[in-house]
PDB file of C-alpha atoms in Angstrom:
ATOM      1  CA  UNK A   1       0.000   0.000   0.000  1.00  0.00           C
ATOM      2  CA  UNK A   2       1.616   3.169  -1.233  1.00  0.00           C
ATOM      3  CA  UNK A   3       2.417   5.680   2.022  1.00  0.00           C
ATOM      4  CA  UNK A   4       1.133   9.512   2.242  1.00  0.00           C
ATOM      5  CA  UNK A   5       2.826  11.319  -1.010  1.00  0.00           C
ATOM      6  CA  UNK A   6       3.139  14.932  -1.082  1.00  0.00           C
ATOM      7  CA  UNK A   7       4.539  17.366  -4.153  1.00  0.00           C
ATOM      8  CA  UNK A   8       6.507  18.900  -4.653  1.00  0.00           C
ATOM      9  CA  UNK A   9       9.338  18.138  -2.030  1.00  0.00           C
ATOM     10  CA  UNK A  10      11.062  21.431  -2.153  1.00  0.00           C
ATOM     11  CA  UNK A  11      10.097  24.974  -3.193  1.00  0.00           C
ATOM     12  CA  UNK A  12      11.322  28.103  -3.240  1.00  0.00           C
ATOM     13  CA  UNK A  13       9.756  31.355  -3.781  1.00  0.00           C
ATOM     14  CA  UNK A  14       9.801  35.231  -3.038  1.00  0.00           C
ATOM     15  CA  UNK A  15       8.204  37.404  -1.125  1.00  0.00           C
ATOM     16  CA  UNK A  16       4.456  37.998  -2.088  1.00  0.00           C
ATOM     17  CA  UNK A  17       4.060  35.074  -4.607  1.00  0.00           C
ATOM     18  CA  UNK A  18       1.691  32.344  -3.593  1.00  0.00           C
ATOM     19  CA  UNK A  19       2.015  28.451  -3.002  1.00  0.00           C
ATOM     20  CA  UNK A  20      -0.188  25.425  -3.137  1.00  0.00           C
ATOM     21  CA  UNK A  21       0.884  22.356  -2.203  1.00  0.00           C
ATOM     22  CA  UNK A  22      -0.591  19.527  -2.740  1.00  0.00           C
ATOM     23  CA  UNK A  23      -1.372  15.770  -0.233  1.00  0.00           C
ATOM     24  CA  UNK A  24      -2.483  12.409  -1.540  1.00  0.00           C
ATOM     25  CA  UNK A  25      -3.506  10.219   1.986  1.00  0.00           C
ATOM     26  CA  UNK A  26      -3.169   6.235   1.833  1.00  0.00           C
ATOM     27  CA  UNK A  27      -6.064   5.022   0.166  1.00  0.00           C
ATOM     28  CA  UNK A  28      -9.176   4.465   2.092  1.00  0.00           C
ATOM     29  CA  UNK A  29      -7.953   7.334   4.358  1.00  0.00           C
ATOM     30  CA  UNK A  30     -10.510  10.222   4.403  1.00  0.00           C
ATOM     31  CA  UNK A  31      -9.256  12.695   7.109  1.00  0.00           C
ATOM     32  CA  UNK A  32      -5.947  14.836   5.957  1.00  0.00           C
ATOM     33  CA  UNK A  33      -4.485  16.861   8.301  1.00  0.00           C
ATOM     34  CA  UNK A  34      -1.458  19.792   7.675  1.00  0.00           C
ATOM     35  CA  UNK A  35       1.165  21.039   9.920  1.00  0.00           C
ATOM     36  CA  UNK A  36       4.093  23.771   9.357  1.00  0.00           C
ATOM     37  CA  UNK A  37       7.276  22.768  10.849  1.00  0.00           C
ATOM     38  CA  UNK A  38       9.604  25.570  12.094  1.00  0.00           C
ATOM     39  CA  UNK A  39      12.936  25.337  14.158  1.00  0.00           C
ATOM     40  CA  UNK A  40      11.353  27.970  16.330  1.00  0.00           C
ATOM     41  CA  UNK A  41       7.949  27.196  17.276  1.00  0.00           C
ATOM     42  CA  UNK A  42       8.756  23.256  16.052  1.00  0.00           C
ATOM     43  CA  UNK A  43       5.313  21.539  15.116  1.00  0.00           C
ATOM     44  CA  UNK A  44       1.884  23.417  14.918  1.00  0.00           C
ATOM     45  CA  UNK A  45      -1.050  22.031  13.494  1.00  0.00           C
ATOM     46  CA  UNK A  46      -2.502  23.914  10.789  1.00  0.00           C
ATOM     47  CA  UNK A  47      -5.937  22.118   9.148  1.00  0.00           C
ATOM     48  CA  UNK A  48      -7.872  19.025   9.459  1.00  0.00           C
ATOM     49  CA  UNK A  49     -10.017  17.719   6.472  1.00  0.00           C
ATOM     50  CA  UNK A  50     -12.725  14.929   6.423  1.00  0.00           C
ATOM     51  CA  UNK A  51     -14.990  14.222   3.450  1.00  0.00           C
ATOM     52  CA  UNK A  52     -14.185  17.820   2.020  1.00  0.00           C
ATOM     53  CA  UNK A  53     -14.938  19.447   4.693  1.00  0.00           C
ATOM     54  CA  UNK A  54     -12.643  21.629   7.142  1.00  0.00           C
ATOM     55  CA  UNK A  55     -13.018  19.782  10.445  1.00  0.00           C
ATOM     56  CA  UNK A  56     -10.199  22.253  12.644  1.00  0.00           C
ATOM     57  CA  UNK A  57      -8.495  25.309  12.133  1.00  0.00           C
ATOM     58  CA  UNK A  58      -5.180  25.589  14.012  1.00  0.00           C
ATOM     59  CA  UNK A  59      -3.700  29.506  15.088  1.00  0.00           C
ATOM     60  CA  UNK A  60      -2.526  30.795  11.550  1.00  0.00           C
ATOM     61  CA  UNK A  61      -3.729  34.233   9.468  1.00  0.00           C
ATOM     62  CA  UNK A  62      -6.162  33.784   6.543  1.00  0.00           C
ATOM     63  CA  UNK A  63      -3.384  33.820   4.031  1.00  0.00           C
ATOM     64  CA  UNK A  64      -3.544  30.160   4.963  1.00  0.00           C
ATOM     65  CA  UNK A  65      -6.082  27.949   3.003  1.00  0.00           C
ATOM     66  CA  UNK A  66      -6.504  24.985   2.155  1.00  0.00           C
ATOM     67  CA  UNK A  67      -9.378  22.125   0.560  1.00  0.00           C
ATOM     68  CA  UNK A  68     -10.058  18.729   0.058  1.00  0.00           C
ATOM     69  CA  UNK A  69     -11.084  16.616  -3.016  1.00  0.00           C
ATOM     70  CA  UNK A  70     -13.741  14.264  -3.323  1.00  0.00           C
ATOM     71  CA  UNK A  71     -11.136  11.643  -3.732  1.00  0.00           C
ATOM     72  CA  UNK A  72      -9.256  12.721  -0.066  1.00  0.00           C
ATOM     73  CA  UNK A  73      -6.772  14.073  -1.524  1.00  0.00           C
ATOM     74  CA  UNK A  74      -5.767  17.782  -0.477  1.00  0.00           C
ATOM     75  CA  UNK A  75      -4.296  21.192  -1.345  1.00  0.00           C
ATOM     76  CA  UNK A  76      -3.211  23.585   0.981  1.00  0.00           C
ATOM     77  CA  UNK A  77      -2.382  27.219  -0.364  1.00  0.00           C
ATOM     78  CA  UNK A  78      -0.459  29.781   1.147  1.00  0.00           C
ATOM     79  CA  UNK A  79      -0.924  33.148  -0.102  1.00  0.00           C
ATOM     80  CA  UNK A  80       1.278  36.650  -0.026  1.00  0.00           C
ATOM     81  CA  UNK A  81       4.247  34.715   1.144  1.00  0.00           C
ATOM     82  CA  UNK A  82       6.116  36.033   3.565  1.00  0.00           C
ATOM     83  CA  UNK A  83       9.829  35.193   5.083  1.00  0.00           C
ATOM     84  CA  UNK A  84       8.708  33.852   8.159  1.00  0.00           C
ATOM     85  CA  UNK A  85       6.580  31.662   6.091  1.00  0.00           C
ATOM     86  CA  UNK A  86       9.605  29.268   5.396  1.00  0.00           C
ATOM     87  CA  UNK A  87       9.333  26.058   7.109  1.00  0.00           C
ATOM     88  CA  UNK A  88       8.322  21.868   6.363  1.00  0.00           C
ATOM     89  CA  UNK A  89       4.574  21.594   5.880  1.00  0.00           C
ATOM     90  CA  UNK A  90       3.808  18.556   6.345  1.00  0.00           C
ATOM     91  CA  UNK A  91       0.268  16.085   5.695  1.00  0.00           C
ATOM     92  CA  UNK A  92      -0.693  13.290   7.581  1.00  0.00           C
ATOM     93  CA  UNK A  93      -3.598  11.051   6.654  1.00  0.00           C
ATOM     94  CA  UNK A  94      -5.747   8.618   8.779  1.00  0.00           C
ATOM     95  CA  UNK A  95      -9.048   6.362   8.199  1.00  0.00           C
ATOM     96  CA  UNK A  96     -10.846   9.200   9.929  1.00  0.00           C
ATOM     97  CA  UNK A  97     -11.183  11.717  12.522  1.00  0.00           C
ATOM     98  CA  UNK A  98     -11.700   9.399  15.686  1.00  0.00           C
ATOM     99  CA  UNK A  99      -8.526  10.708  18.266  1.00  0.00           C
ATOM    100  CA  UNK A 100      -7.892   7.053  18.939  1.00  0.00           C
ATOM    101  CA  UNK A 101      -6.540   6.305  14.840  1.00  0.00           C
ATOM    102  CA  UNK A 102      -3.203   6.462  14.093  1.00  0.00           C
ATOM    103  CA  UNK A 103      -1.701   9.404  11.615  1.00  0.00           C
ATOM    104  CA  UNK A 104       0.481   8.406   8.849  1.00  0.00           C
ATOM    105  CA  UNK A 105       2.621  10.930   7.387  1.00  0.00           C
ATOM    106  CA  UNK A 106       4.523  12.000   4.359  1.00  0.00           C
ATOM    107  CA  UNK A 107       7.450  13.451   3.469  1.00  0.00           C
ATOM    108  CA  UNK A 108       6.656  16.843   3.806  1.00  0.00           C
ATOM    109  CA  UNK A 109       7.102  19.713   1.083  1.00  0.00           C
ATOM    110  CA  UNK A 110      10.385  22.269   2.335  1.00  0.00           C
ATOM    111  CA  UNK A 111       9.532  25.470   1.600  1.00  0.00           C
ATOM    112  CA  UNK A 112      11.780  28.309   1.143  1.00  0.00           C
ATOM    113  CA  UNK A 113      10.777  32.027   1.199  1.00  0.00           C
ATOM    114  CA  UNK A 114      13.123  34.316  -0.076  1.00  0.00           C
TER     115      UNK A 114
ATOM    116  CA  UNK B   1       3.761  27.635  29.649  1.00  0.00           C
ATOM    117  CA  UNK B   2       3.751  25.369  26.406  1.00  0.00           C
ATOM    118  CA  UNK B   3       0.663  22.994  26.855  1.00  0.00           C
ATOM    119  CA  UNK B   4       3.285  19.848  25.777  1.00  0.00           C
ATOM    120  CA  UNK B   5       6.423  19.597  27.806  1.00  0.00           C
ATOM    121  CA  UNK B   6       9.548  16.878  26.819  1.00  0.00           C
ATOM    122  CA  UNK B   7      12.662  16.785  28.591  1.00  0.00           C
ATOM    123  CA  UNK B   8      15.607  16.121  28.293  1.00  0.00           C
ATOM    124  CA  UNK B   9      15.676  18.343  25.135  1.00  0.00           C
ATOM    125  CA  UNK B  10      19.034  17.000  23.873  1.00  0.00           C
ATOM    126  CA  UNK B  11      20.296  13.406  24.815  1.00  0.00           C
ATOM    127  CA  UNK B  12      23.201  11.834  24.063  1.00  0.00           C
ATOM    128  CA  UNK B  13      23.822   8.078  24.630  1.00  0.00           C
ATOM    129  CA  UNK B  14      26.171   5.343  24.413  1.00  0.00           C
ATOM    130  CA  UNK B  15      25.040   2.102  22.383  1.00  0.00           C
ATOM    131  CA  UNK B  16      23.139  -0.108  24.523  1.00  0.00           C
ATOM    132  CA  UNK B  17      22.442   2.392  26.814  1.00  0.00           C
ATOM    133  CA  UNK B  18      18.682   2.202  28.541  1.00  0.00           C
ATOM    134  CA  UNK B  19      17.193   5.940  27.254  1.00  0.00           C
ATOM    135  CA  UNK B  20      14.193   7.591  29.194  1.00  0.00           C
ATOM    136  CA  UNK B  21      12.342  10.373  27.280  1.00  0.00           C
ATOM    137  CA  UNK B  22       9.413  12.452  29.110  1.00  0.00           C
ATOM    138  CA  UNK B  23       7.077  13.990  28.418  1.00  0.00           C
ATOM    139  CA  UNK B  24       4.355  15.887  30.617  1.00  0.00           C
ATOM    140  CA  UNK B  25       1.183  17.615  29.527  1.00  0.00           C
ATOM    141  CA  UNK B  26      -1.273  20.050  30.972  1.00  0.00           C
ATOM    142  CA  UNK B  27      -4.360  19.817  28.924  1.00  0.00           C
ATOM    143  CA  UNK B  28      -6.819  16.860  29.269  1.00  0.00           C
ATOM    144  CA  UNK B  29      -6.364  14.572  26.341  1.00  0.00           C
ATOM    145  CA  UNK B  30      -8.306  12.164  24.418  1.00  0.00           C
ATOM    146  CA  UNK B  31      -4.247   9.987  23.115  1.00  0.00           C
ATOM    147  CA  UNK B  32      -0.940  11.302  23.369  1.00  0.00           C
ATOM    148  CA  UNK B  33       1.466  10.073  20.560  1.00  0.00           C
ATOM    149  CA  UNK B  34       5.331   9.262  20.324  1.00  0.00           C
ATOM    150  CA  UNK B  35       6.170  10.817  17.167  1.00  0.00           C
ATOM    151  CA  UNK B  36       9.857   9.932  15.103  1.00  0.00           C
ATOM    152  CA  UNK B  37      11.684  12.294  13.445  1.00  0.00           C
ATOM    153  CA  UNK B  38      14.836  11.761  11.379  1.00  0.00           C
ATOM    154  CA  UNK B  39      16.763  14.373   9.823  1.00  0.00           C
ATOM    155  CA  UNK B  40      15.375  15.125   6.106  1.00  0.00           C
ATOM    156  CA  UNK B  41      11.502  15.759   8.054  1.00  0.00           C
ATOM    157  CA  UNK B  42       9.857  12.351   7.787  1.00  0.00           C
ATOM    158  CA  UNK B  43       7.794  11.441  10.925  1.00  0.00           C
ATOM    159  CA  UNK B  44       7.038   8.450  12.099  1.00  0.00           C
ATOM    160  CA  UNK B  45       3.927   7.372  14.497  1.00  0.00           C
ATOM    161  CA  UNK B  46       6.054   5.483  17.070  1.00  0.00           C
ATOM    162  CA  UNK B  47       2.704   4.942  19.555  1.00  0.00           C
ATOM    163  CA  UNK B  48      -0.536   5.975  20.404  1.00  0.00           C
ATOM    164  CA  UNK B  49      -1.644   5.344  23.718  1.00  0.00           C
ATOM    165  CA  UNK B  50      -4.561   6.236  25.893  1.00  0.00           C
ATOM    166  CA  UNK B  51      -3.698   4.574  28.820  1.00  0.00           C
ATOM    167  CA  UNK B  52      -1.092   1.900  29.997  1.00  0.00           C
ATOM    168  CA  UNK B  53       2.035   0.730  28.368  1.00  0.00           C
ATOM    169  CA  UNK B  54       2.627  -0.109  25.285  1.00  0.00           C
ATOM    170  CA  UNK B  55       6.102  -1.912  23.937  1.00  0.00           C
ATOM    171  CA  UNK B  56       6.874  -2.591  20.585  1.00  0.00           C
ATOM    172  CA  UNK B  57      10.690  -4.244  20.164  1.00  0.00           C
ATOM    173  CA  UNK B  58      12.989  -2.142  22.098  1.00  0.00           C
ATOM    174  CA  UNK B  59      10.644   0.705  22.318  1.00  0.00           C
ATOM    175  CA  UNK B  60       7.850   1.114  25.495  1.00  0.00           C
ATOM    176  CA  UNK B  61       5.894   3.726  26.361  1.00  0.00           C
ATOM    177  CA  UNK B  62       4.147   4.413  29.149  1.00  0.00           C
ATOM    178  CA  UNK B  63       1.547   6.798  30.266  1.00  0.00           C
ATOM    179  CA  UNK B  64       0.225   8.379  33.434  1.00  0.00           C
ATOM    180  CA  UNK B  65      -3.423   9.927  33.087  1.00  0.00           C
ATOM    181  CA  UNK B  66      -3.689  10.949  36.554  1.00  0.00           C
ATOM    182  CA  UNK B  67      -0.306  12.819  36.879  1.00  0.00           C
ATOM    183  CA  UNK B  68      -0.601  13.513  32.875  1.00  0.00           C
ATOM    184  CA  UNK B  69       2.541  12.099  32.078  1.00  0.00           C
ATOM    185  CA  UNK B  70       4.486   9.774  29.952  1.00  0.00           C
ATOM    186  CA  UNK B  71       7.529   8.181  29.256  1.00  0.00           C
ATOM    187  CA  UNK B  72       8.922   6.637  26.131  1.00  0.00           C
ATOM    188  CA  UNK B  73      12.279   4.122  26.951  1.00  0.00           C
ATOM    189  CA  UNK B  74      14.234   2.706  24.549  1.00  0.00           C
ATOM    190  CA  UNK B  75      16.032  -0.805  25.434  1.00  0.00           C
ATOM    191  CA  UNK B  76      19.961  -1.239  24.402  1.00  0.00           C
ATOM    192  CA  UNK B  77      19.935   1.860  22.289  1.00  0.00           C
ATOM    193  CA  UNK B  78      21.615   1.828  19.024  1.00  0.00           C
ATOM    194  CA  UNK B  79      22.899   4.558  16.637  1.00  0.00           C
ATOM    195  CA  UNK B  80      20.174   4.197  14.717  1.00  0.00           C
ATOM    196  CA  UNK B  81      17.613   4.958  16.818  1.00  0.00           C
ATOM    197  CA  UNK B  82      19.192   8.919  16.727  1.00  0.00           C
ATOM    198  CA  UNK B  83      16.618  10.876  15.649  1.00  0.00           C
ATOM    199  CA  UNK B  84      14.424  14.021  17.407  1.00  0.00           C
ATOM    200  CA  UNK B  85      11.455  12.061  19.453  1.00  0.00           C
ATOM    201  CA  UNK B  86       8.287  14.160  19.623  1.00  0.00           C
ATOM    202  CA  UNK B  87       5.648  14.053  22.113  1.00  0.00           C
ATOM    203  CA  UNK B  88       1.809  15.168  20.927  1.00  0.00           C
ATOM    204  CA  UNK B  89      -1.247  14.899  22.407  1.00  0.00           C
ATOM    205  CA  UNK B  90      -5.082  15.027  21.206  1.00  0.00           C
ATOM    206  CA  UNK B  91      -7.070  17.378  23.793  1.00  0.00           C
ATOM    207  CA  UNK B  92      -9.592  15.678  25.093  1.00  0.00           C
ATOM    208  CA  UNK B  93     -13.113  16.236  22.760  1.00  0.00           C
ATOM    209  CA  UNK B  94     -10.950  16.971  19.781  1.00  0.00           C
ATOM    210  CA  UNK B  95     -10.242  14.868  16.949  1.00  0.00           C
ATOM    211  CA  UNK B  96      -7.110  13.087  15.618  1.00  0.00           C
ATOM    212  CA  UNK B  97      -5.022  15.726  13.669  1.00  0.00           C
ATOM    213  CA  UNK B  98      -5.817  18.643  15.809  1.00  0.00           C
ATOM    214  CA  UNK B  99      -2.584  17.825  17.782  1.00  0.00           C
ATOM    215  CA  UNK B 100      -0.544  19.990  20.251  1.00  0.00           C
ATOM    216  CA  UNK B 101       3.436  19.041  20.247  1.00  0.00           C
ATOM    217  CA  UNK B 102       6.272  19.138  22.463  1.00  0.00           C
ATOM    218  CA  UNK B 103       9.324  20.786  21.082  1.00  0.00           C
ATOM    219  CA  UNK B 104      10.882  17.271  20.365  1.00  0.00           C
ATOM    220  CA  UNK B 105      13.989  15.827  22.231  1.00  0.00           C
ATOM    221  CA  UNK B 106      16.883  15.110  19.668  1.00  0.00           C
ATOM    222  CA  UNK B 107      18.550  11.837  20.578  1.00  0.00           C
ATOM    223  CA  UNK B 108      22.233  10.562  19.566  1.00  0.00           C
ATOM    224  CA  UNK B 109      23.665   7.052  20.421  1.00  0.00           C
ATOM    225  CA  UNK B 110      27.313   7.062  19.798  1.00  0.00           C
ATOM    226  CA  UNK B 111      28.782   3.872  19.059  1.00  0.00           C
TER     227      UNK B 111
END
């Protein structure tokens, strides 16, 4: 069974463009959840998905967005980028949203803001 | 106060060294999870526990609901078991990715 996939695995942009990047969960895995990974505040969750729907927000502006497909998979999309912006997003997927499943995760995407 | 608390936050061990990560909380929580991260960013689900102990070769966790906290050992460490060991928990009501992490403690096992 193929793990969590996520593209692309590094970017780098400037100041003011936008990103999306994009999360493909394990099959039969319907809740996708995002997290930004900074060597200042470490791991913070950012969204949680479940049949297309945006179960949990985490503490970030609204320049942070982010969907999901009728087929699980999901796009997050930051907008107006700014330096502090830089960091490992990372997706994990599970079966669903039950606290008691287990979160698989994927390689994360490295972004760079220049 | 960060809701998630590990200590140590750097460890360095011998091989086969016995290795005692905590980890101490102060929200209720539905699961707390021992997370695995080696360097490059992929993460690893080590355990999930709601209660109890849980071993799985030379890793066991172990967690205190009462005193809200837990412990993840590791039996005759090796050097590959270096990598940053995060704590997260689910707050209780909430649902499985809405986690809240420690800051991680970063492990190395000399040989």
């Amino acid at each position: 069974k193929a793990g969590v996939t996520q593209t692309p695995r590094y970017l780098i942009k400037t100041r003011g463009q936008q990103v999306t990047l994009s999360c493909s969960p394990i099959s039969g895995h319907r809740s996708v959840s995002w997290y930004q990974q900074t060597p200042g505040q470490g791991l913070q969750f950012l969204f949680e998905y479940f049949s297309e729907t945006q179960r949990n927000k985490g503490n970030f502006p609204g320049r942070f967005s982010g969907r999901q497909f009728s087929n699980s998979r999901s796009e997050m999309n930051v907008s107006t980028l700014e330096l502090g912006d830089s960091a490992l997003y990372l997706c994990a997927s599970s079966l669903d949203v039950s606290a008691y499943n287990e979160q698989f995760f994927g390689p994360g995407t490295r972004l760079t803001v220049l | 106060k960060n809701e998630v608390e590990q200590s140590p936050q750097n460890l360095t061990a011998q091989e086969g060294e016995f290795i005692t990560i905590n980890c101490s909380y102060s929200v209720g929580i539905s699961a707390l999870h021992w997370l695995q991260q080696h360097p490059g960013g992929g993460i690893v689900s080590l355990f999930m526990l709601s209660s109890g102990k849980k071993k799985h070769g030379r890793l066991i966790a172990t967690i205190n609901i009462q005193e809200k906290h837990s412990s993840l050992h590791i039996t005759a460490s090796h050097p590959r078991d270096s990598a940053v060991y995060i704590c997260a928990v689910s707050s209780y009501g909430g649902s499985q990715g809405n986690l809240i992490f420690g800051k991680g403690t970063k492990l190395s096992v000399k040989p």
